[in-house]
mmCIF file of C-alpha atoms and ligand atoms in Angstrom:
data_model
loop_
_atom_site.group_PDB
_atom_site.id
_atom_site.type_symbol
_atom_site.label_atom_id
_atom_site.label_comp_id
_atom_site.label_asym_id
_atom_site.label_seq_id
_atom_site.Cartn_x
_atom_site.Cartn_y
_atom_site.Cartn_z
ATOM 1 C CA ASN A 24 -3.427 -3.292 -10.306
ATOM 2 C CA PHE A 25 -1.161 -6.128 -9.175
ATOM 3 C CA LYS A 26 -0.697 -9.072 -11.407
ATOM 4 C CA ASP A 27 0.506 -11.842 -9.186
ATOM 5 C CA GLY A 28 2.451 -12.491 -6.148
ATOM 6 C CA THR A 29 -0.497 -12.739 -3.906
ATOM 7 C CA LYS A 30 -1.658 -16.180 -4.519
ATOM 8 C CA ALA A 31 0.903 -18.047 -2.351
ATOM 9 C CA ALA A 32 -1.593 -19.277 0.108
ATOM 10 C CA ALA A 33 -0.663 -22.963 0.382
ATOM 11 C CA PRO A 34 -2.039 -24.792 3.419
ATOM 12 C CA ASP A 35 0.049 -24.290 6.518
ATOM 13 C CA THR A 36 2.218 -27.259 6.817
ATOM 14 C CA GLN A 37 4.843 -26.189 9.189
ATOM 15 C CA THR A 38 5.104 -27.924 12.572
ATOM 16 C CA VAL A 39 7.730 -25.709 14.372
ATOM 17 C CA PRO A 40 6.373 -22.453 15.772
ATOM 18 C CA ARG A 41 6.902 -19.586 13.458
ATOM 19 C CA HIS A 42 9.280 -16.872 14.642
ATOM 20 C CA ILE A 43 7.564 -13.576 15.144
ATOM 21 C CA PRO A 44 9.604 -10.666 13.978
ATOM 22 C CA GLN A 45 10.744 -8.471 16.997
ATOM 23 C CA SER A 46 11.879 -5.604 14.890
ATOM 24 C CA LEU A 47 11.498 -4.184 11.536
ATOM 25 C CA GLU A 48 15.102 -5.453 10.631
ATOM 26 C CA GLU A 49 13.643 -8.865 11.001
ATOM 27 C CA VAL A 50 11.050 -8.285 8.399
ATOM 28 C CA ASP A 51 12.444 -9.349 5.068
ATOM 29 C CA ASN A 52 12.377 -6.702 2.292
ATOM 30 C CA GLY A 53 14.258 -8.812 -0.201
ATOM 31 C CA GLN A 54 11.815 -11.554 -1.138
ATOM 32 C CA ILE A 55 10.155 -9.989 -4.313
ATOM 33 C CA LEU A 56 7.422 -11.712 -6.015
ATOM 34 C CA GLY A 57 6.173 -11.471 -9.507
ATOM 35 C CA PHE A 58 8.177 -8.914 -11.525
ATOM 36 C CA GLY A 59 11.689 -8.398 -10.344
ATOM 37 C CA ALA A 60 13.848 -6.914 -12.901
ATOM 38 C CA ASP A 61 12.655 -9.685 -15.338
ATOM 39 C CA LEU A 62 9.365 -8.166 -16.566
ATOM 40 C CA ALA A 63 6.678 -10.327 -17.941
ATOM 41 C CA GLU A 64 5.689 -10.464 -21.606
ATOM 42 C CA ASP A 65 2.696 -8.450 -21.053
ATOM 43 C CA HIS A 66 4.317 -5.679 -19.125
ATOM 44 C CA PRO A 67 4.584 -2.414 -20.960
ATOM 45 C CA GLY A 68 8.368 -2.315 -20.447
ATOM 46 C CA TYR A 69 9.114 -5.784 -21.502
ATOM 47 C CA LEU A 70 11.079 -4.866 -24.737
ATOM 48 C CA ASP A 71 12.618 -1.781 -23.262
ATOM 49 C CA GLN A 72 16.264 -2.594 -22.112
ATOM 50 C CA ALA A 73 17.044 0.798 -20.898
ATOM 51 C CA TYR A 74 13.827 0.696 -18.583
ATOM 52 C CA LYS A 75 14.850 -2.657 -17.338
ATOM 53 C CA ASP A 76 18.320 -1.307 -16.460
ATOM 54 C CA ARG A 77 16.907 1.572 -14.622
ATOM 55 C CA ARG A 78 14.516 -0.744 -12.717
ATOM 56 C CA MET A 79 17.506 -2.861 -11.658
ATOM 57 C CA ALA A 80 19.389 0.226 -10.567
ATOM 58 C CA ILE A 81 16.497 1.453 -8.339
ATOM 59 C CA ALA A 82 15.816 -1.982 -6.993
ATOM 60 C CA ASN A 83 19.490 -2.089 -5.818
ATOM 61 C CA ILE A 84 18.970 1.039 -3.765
ATOM 62 C CA ALA A 85 16.165 -0.958 -1.907
ATOM 63 C CA ARG A 86 18.212 -4.062 -1.457
ATOM 64 C CA ARG A 87 21.092 -1.951 0.004
ATOM 65 C CA HIS A 88 18.952 0.177 2.219
ATOM 66 C CA ARG A 89 19.364 -0.564 5.994
ATOM 67 C CA VAL A 90 16.632 0.400 8.426
ATOM 68 C CA GLY A 91 17.340 3.712 10.031
ATOM 69 C CA ASP A 92 19.322 5.182 7.245
ATOM 70 C CA PRO A 93 17.914 7.874 5.002
ATOM 71 C CA ILE A 94 16.369 6.737 1.840
ATOM 72 C CA PRO A 95 18.790 7.520 -1.072
ATOM 73 C CA ARG A 96 17.404 10.263 -3.323
ATOM 74 C CA LEU A 97 16.756 9.480 -6.823
ATOM 75 C CA GLU A 98 17.228 11.927 -9.756
ATOM 76 C CA TYR A 99 14.319 11.062 -11.984
ATOM 77 C CA THR A 100 14.689 11.322 -15.733
ATOM 78 C CA PRO A 101 12.639 13.783 -17.868
ATOM 79 C CA ASP A 102 10.556 10.747 -19.114
ATOM 80 C CA GLU A 103 9.806 9.760 -15.483
ATOM 81 C CA LEU A 104 8.867 13.273 -14.494
ATOM 82 C CA GLN A 105 6.610 13.623 -17.396
ATOM 83 C CA VAL A 106 4.793 10.456 -16.339
ATOM 84 C CA TRP A 107 4.442 11.785 -12.785
ATOM 85 C CA GLY A 108 3.206 15.217 -14.083
ATOM 86 C CA THR A 109 0.500 13.552 -16.308
ATOM 87 C CA VAL A 110 -0.675 11.340 -13.513
ATOM 88 C CA LEU A 111 -0.873 13.937 -10.815
ATOM 89 C CA HIS A 112 -2.622 16.412 -13.212
ATOM 90 C CA GLU A 113 -5.432 14.005 -14.204
ATOM 91 C CA LEU A 114 -6.042 12.708 -10.713
ATOM 92 C CA ARG A 115 -5.991 16.061 -8.982
ATOM 93 C CA ASN A 116 -9.247 17.020 -10.746
ATOM 94 C CA LEU A 117 -11.029 13.958 -9.306
ATOM 95 C CA TYR A 118 -10.210 14.376 -5.571
ATOM 96 C CA ASP A 119 -12.538 17.153 -4.507
ATOM 97 C CA ASP A 120 -15.529 15.070 -5.559
ATOM 98 C CA GLY A 121 -14.281 11.524 -4.936
ATOM 99 C CA ALA A 122 -11.774 11.415 -2.142
ATOM 100 C CA CYS A 123 -12.545 11.023 1.531
ATOM 101 C CA ALA A 124 -12.328 14.037 3.841
ATOM 102 C CA GLU A 125 -9.146 12.606 5.539
ATOM 103 C CA PHE A 126 -7.260 12.394 2.134
ATOM 104 C CA LEU A 127 -8.231 16.016 1.388
ATOM 105 C CA ARG A 128 -7.047 17.143 4.651
ATOM 106 C CA CYS A 129 -3.732 15.216 4.465
ATOM 107 C CA LEU A 130 -2.805 15.892 0.714
ATOM 108 C CA PRO A 131 -1.696 19.398 1.214
ATOM 109 C CA LEU A 132 0.908 18.358 3.846
ATOM 110 C CA PHE A 133 2.812 16.938 0.922
ATOM 111 C CA ASP A 134 2.838 19.874 -1.406
ATOM 112 C CA PHE A 135 2.856 17.592 -4.561
ATOM 113 C CA SER A 136 3.824 19.467 -7.766
ATOM 114 C CA GLU A 137 3.795 18.306 -11.412
ATOM 115 C CA ASP A 138 7.378 19.662 -11.626
ATOM 116 C CA VAL A 139 9.043 17.433 -9.369
ATOM 117 C CA VAL A 140 8.737 13.607 -8.317
ATOM 118 C CA PRO A 141 8.742 13.609 -4.526
ATOM 119 C CA GLN A 142 11.426 11.710 -2.679
ATOM 120 C CA LEU A 143 10.536 8.911 -0.399
ATOM 121 C CA GLU A 144 12.853 10.222 2.335
ATOM 122 C CA ASP A 145 10.949 13.668 2.504
ATOM 123 C CA LEU A 146 7.608 12.069 2.592
ATOM 124 C CA SER A 147 8.706 9.602 5.237
ATOM 125 C CA GLN A 148 9.799 12.409 7.541
ATOM 126 C CA ILE A 149 6.471 14.093 7.071
ATOM 127 C CA LEU A 150 4.669 10.799 8.134
ATOM 128 C CA ARG A 151 6.942 10.339 11.078
ATOM 129 C CA ARG A 152 5.876 13.898 12.233
ATOM 130 C CA GLU A 153 2.214 13.389 11.586
ATOM 131 C CA THR A 154 1.571 9.822 12.627
ATOM 132 C CA GLY A 155 4.858 8.037 13.536
ATOM 133 C CA TRP A 156 4.744 6.015 10.373
ATOM 134 C CA GLN A 157 7.710 5.609 7.988
ATOM 135 C CA ILE A 158 8.524 4.402 4.567
ATOM 136 C CA ARG A 159 10.931 1.706 3.761
ATOM 137 C CA PRO A 160 12.105 1.251 0.057
ATOM 138 C CA VAL A 161 11.351 -2.088 -1.616
ATOM 139 C CA ALA A 162 12.405 -3.552 -5.006
ATOM 140 C CA GLY A 163 8.888 -4.736 -5.993
ATOM 141 C CA LEU A 164 5.954 -6.675 -4.749
ATOM 142 C CA LEU A 165 6.804 -8.246 -1.312
ATOM 143 C CA HIS A 166 5.710 -11.551 -0.015
ATOM 144 C CA PRO A 167 2.461 -10.819 1.588
ATOM 145 C CA ARG A 168 3.497 -11.878 5.071
ATOM 146 C CA ASP A 169 6.548 -9.540 5.040
ATOM 147 C CA PHE A 170 4.467 -6.760 3.622
ATOM 148 C CA LEU A 171 1.685 -7.115 6.266
ATOM 149 C CA ASN A 172 4.314 -7.652 9.087
ATOM 150 C CA GLY A 173 5.891 -4.182 8.060
ATOM 151 C CA LEU A 174 2.553 -2.652 8.906
ATOM 152 C CA ALA A 175 2.880 -3.927 12.569
ATOM 153 C CA PHE A 176 6.053 -1.795 12.882
ATOM 154 C CA GLN A 177 4.231 1.266 11.410
ATOM 155 C CA THR A 178 6.168 0.920 8.248
ATOM 156 C CA PHE A 179 4.963 1.206 4.711
ATOM 157 C CA HIS A 180 7.099 -0.685 2.020
ATOM 158 C CA SER A 181 7.232 1.485 -0.956
ATOM 159 C CA THR A 182 8.441 1.054 -4.521
ATOM 160 C CA GLN A 183 10.581 3.811 -5.914
ATOM 161 C CA TYR A 184 10.526 3.129 -9.681
ATOM 162 C CA MET A 185 8.212 4.706 -12.229
ATOM 163 C CA ARG A 186 5.717 2.995 -14.406
ATOM 164 C CA HIS A 187 6.558 2.625 -18.100
ATOM 165 C CA PRO A 188 6.188 6.060 -20.034
ATOM 166 C CA SER A 189 4.252 4.222 -22.860
ATOM 167 C CA LYS A 190 1.234 3.841 -20.512
ATOM 168 C CA PRO A 191 1.019 6.575 -18.051
ATOM 169 C CA ASN A 192 -2.488 5.496 -17.081
ATOM 170 C CA TYR A 193 -1.724 1.810 -16.464
ATOM 171 C CA THR A 194 0.648 -0.218 -14.245
ATOM 172 C CA PRO A 195 0.422 -3.940 -13.580
ATOM 173 C CA GLU A 196 2.309 -3.468 -10.339
ATOM 174 C CA PRO A 197 2.638 -0.819 -7.665
ATOM 175 C CA ASP A 198 4.857 2.117 -8.834
ATOM 176 C CA VAL A 199 5.874 5.452 -7.176
ATOM 177 C CA CYS A 200 2.723 7.009 -8.610
ATOM 178 C CA HIS A 201 0.508 4.564 -6.889
ATOM 179 C CA GLU A 202 2.314 4.666 -3.574
ATOM 180 C CA LEU A 203 2.688 8.340 -3.332
ATOM 181 C CA LEU A 204 -0.751 9.499 -4.534
ATOM 182 C CA GLY A 205 -2.776 6.481 -3.310
ATOM 183 C CA HIS A 206 -1.089 5.454 -0.021
ATOM 184 C CA VAL A 207 1.082 8.092 1.483
ATOM 185 C CA PRO A 208 -1.476 10.820 2.167
ATOM 186 C CA MET A 209 -3.831 8.424 4.078
ATOM 187 C CA LEU A 210 -0.896 7.400 6.136
ATOM 188 C CA ALA A 211 -0.883 10.885 7.639
ATOM 189 C CA ASP A 212 -4.137 10.302 9.168
ATOM 190 C CA SER A 213 -4.015 8.648 12.604
ATOM 191 C CA ALA A 214 -7.325 7.059 12.652
ATOM 192 C CA PHE A 215 -6.583 5.371 9.147
ATOM 193 C CA CYS A 216 -3.143 4.409 10.550
ATOM 194 C CA ASP A 217 -4.685 2.644 13.570
ATOM 195 C CA MET A 218 -6.853 0.532 11.408
ATOM 196 C CA VAL A 219 -3.867 -0.416 9.129
ATOM 197 C CA HIS A 220 -1.704 -1.150 12.196
ATOM 198 C CA SER A 221 -4.376 -3.670 13.358
ATOM 199 C CA ILE A 222 -3.993 -5.512 10.181
ATOM 200 C CA GLY A 223 -0.288 -5.561 10.573
ATOM 201 C CA VAL A 224 -0.486 -6.743 14.275
ATOM 202 C CA ALA A 225 -2.943 -9.537 13.183
ATOM 203 C CA SER A 226 -0.357 -10.767 10.645
ATOM 204 C CA LEU A 227 2.420 -11.343 13.116
ATOM 205 C CA CYS A 228 0.878 -14.567 14.462
ATOM 206 C CA ALA A 229 -1.208 -15.521 11.555
ATOM 207 C CA ASP A 230 -0.897 -18.973 9.937
ATOM 208 C CA ASP A 231 -0.796 -18.932 6.125
ATOM 209 C CA SER A 232 -4.497 -19.157 5.698
ATOM 210 C CA GLN A 233 -5.053 -16.194 7.978
ATOM 211 C CA ILE A 234 -2.440 -14.342 5.908
ATOM 212 C CA TRP A 235 -4.475 -14.948 2.898
ATOM 213 C CA HIS A 236 -7.585 -13.687 4.640
ATOM 214 C CA LEU A 237 -5.707 -10.594 5.855
ATOM 215 C CA THR A 238 -4.393 -10.038 2.254
ATOM 216 C CA LYS A 239 -8.037 -9.831 1.109
ATOM 217 C CA ILE A 240 -9.016 -7.513 4.090
ATOM 218 C CA TYR A 241 -6.141 -5.384 3.089
ATOM 219 C CA TRP A 242 -7.282 -5.427 -0.545
ATOM 220 C CA TYR A 243 -10.897 -4.408 0.300
ATOM 221 C CA THR A 244 -9.809 -1.663 2.655
ATOM 222 C CA VAL A 245 -6.383 -0.117 2.088
ATOM 223 C CA GLU A 246 -6.533 -0.878 -1.768
ATOM 224 C CA PHE A 247 -10.094 -0.409 -2.594
ATOM 225 C CA GLY A 248 -11.959 0.736 0.526
ATOM 226 C CA VAL A 249 -14.667 3.423 0.654
ATOM 227 C CA VAL A 250 -16.030 5.399 3.532
ATOM 228 C CA GLN A 251 -19.533 6.640 3.772
ATOM 229 C CA GLU A 252 -19.928 10.570 4.190
ATOM 230 C CA GLY A 253 -23.563 11.410 4.562
ATOM 231 C CA ASP A 254 -25.268 9.619 1.569
ATOM 232 C CA GLU A 255 -22.114 9.563 -0.479
ATOM 233 C CA MET A 256 -19.389 6.997 -1.040
ATOM 234 C CA LYS A 257 -15.912 8.525 -0.805
ATOM 235 C CA ALA A 258 -12.673 6.842 -1.687
ATOM 236 C CA PHE A 259 -9.860 5.945 0.711
ATOM 237 C CA GLY A 260 -8.413 2.914 -0.997
ATOM 238 C CA ALA A 261 -5.138 3.591 -2.882
ATOM 239 C CA GLY A 262 -6.168 1.590 -6.030
ATOM 240 C CA ILE A 263 -9.080 3.994 -6.331
ATOM 241 C CA LEU A 264 -7.219 7.129 -5.373
ATOM 242 C CA SER A 265 -4.479 6.358 -7.924
ATOM 243 C CA SER A 266 -6.547 5.450 -10.978
ATOM 244 C CA TYR A 267 -8.596 7.749 -12.923
ATOM 245 C CA GLY A 268 -10.809 4.998 -14.353
ATOM 246 C CA GLU A 269 -11.368 3.277 -11.134
ATOM 247 C CA MET A 270 -12.451 6.491 -9.340
ATOM 248 C CA LYS A 271 -15.062 7.215 -12.040
ATOM 249 C CA HIS A 272 -16.267 3.648 -12.018
ATOM 250 C CA MET A 273 -16.699 3.888 -8.186
ATOM 251 C CA ARG A 274 -18.334 7.375 -8.285
ATOM 252 C CA THR A 275 -20.894 6.509 -11.016
ATOM 253 C CA GLY A 276 -22.380 3.807 -8.884
ATOM 254 C CA ASN A 277 -22.281 0.807 -11.262
ATOM 255 C CA ALA A 278 -20.633 -1.301 -8.646
ATOM 256 C CA GLU A 279 -22.149 -2.707 -5.501
ATOM 257 C CA PHE A 280 -21.625 -1.271 -2.119
ATOM 258 C CA LEU A 281 -21.544 -3.744 0.904
ATOM 259 C CA PRO A 282 -20.796 -3.162 4.598
ATOM 260 C CA PHE A 283 -17.257 -4.146 5.607
ATOM 261 C CA ASP A 284 -17.081 -7.262 7.863
ATOM 262 C CA PRO A 285 -13.660 -8.636 8.599
ATOM 263 C CA ASN A 286 -14.950 -11.965 10.107
ATOM 264 C CA ALA A 287 -16.895 -12.702 6.833
ATOM 265 C CA LYS A 288 -15.359 -14.761 4.120
ATOM 266 C CA GLN A 289 -13.823 -12.159 1.742
ATOM 267 C CA PRO A 290 -14.749 -12.567 -1.972
ATOM 268 C CA LYS A 291 -12.003 -13.415 -4.509
ATOM 269 C CA MET A 292 -9.920 -10.549 -5.472
ATOM 270 C CA SER A 293 -9.978 -9.606 -8.994
ATOM 271 C CA TYR A 294 -7.153 -7.704 -10.531
ATOM 272 C CA LYS A 295 -7.202 -8.725 -14.189
ATOM 273 C CA ASP A 296 -10.710 -8.028 -15.338
ATOM 274 C CA GLY A 297 -10.983 -4.445 -15.070
ATOM 275 C CA TYR A 298 -12.619 -2.450 -12.298
ATOM 276 C CA GLN A 299 -13.963 -3.662 -8.973
ATOM 277 C CA LYS A 300 -17.419 -5.188 -9.017
ATOM 278 C CA ARG A 301 -17.968 -4.416 -5.492
ATOM 279 C CA TYR A 302 -16.693 -2.035 -2.719
ATOM 280 C CA PHE A 303 -16.669 -2.607 0.967
ATOM 281 C CA VAL A 304 -17.865 0.457 2.988
ATOM 282 C CA LEU A 305 -16.730 1.754 6.370
ATOM 283 C CA LYS A 306 -18.772 4.008 8.585
ATOM 284 C CA SER A 307 -15.493 5.618 9.781
ATOM 285 C CA PHE A 308 -11.905 4.785 10.259
ATOM 286 C CA GLU A 309 -12.540 4.671 13.998
ATOM 287 C CA ASP A 310 -15.068 2.081 13.329
ATOM 288 C CA GLY A 311 -12.987 0.092 10.971
ATOM 289 C CA ALA A 312 -10.150 0.180 13.448
ATOM 290 C CA GLN A 313 -12.426 -1.229 16.162
ATOM 291 C CA GLN A 314 -13.620 -4.020 13.852
ATOM 292 C CA LEU A 315 -10.090 -4.924 13.001
ATOM 293 C CA ARG A 316 -8.922 -4.860 16.629
ATOM 294 C CA GLU A 317 -11.541 -7.298 17.374
ATOM 295 C CA TYR A 318 -10.584 -9.430 14.550
ATOM 296 C CA CYS A 319 -6.895 -9.237 15.537
ATOM 297 C CA SER A 320 -7.674 -10.344 19.113
ATOM 298 C CA LYS A 321 -9.092 -13.615 17.869
ATOM 299 C CA ILE A 322 -5.773 -14.644 16.316
ATOM 300 C CA THR A 323 -3.140 -12.754 18.449
ATOM 301 C CA PRO A 324 -2.143 -13.588 22.019
ATOM 302 C CA PRO A 325 -3.102 -10.652 24.481
ATOM 303 C CA ASP A 326 0.567 -9.922 25.295
ATOM 304 C CA ILE A 327 1.380 -9.278 21.737
ATOM 305 C CA MET A 328 -1.685 -7.259 21.135
ATOM 306 C CA ALA A 329 -0.779 -5.147 24.124
ATOM 307 C CA ARG A 330 2.924 -4.726 23.135
ATOM 308 C CA PHE A 331 2.056 -3.543 19.570
ATOM 309 C CA LEU A 332 -1.256 -1.866 19.945
ATOM 310 C CA ASN A 333 -0.913 0.188 23.214
ATOM 311 C CA LYS A 334 2.405 1.583 22.033
ATOM 312 C CA ALA A 335 2.743 5.265 21.537
ATOM 313 C CA THR A 336 4.434 6.755 18.547
ATOM 314 C CA PRO A 337 7.762 4.638 18.022
ATOM 315 C CA ASP A 338 10.999 6.103 19.192
ATOM 316 C CA TYR A 339 13.160 6.908 16.305
ATOM 317 C CA SER A 340 15.774 8.732 18.419
ATOM 318 C CA ASP A 341 18.344 5.864 17.857
ATOM 319 C CA GLN A 342 18.064 6.112 14.110
ATOM 320 C CA SER A 343 18.991 9.677 13.414
HETATM 321 N N1 LIG B 424 4.327 -5.499 -1.845
HETATM 322 N N2 LIG B 424 5.656 -3.653 -2.507
HETATM 323 C C1 LIG B 424 4.437 -4.122 -2.216
HETATM 324 N N3 LIG B 424 3.296 -3.295 -2.125
HETATM 325 C C2 LIG B 424 2.138 -3.734 -1.990
HETATM 326 O O1 LIG B 424 1.216 -2.942 -1.937
HETATM 327 C C3 LIG B 424 1.947 -5.053 -1.566
HETATM 328 C C4 LIG B 424 3.136 -5.917 -1.466
HETATM 329 N N4 LIG B 424 2.960 -7.176 -1.266
HETATM 330 C C5 LIG B 424 1.815 -7.819 -0.968
HETATM 331 C C6 LIG B 424 0.557 -6.858 -0.898
HETATM 332 N N5 LIG B 424 0.767 -5.662 -1.288
HETATM 333 C C7 LIG B 424 -0.779 -7.395 -0.768
HETATM 334 O O2 LIG B 424 -1.127 -8.347 -1.567
HETATM 335 C C8 LIG B 424 -1.160 -7.814 0.707
HETATM 336 O O3 LIG B 424 -0.415 -9.082 0.953
HETATM 337 C C9 LIG B 424 -0.894 -6.981 1.799
HETATM 338 FE FE1 LIG B 425 -1.176 -0.438 -3.144
#
């Protein structure tokens, strides 16, 4: 799970009105927090110069990428492919039992195989077709405001590098396995997308403390959310869907399950001390989307709500 970069919630001291991004181009994808190419001492790749060079090369693809251009394809190394294969193999066995129905419906659209690391560009095209969402490459952990603002433009910022091969079951930061197995399949479901979109729209006019609240909402839904199906709890959060241990932990019922309420004070996020102690439960994505639209309307002027939320699938015709 993420190590840092999400604690930048200083009190809002600015006096001039904040500029609200009018297009995805205005959402910064360059301000990377936490690990850039300088990995921290406790990162599994800290002493591996070849790994750091590789990370730098991949980060440069993201820095050079312009909205509307195809995402450059990466030739993954045998080491990287091995990691992907191992992770996919392990997780696949858990999905039938632990993943929500929407995830199971969407996963086959992507045709994942242990023999090839999927390319962001191909997945982005599938998402555009299914829900109108798209992927934009990013070098690492983005500032929360920029990351959340991207969601308002139906854009998911995704890393493209692989976790370190010494620890296939662990990464302290998002990597391509987490993004592609945890996040991307859910973004092919339109009810889920509506819910995430509302979080993004709410972030456009949010002050810094509201951004912090939305970061927690994002954490307890998109990263670690569960949805009730009959009398069972099924995972839709990417942090569960991309972690063998987290999925087992959630399914064996040693944690607490509480109803999701975006208006309530959200508990402190824990990402250092093992698995989640509590999960928040949605009745459905339609229900979650409704709750989040109501929250959004409290902090977002009606004209901005209308402009962003009533819009049909974005028009990509000028980008091809
Ligand atoms: N950046 N690249 C990337 N991926 C994330 O999942 C992510 C992020 N920045 C912030 C973030 N997640 C969350 O802490 C929330 O602010 C949304
Ligand atoms: Fe994530």
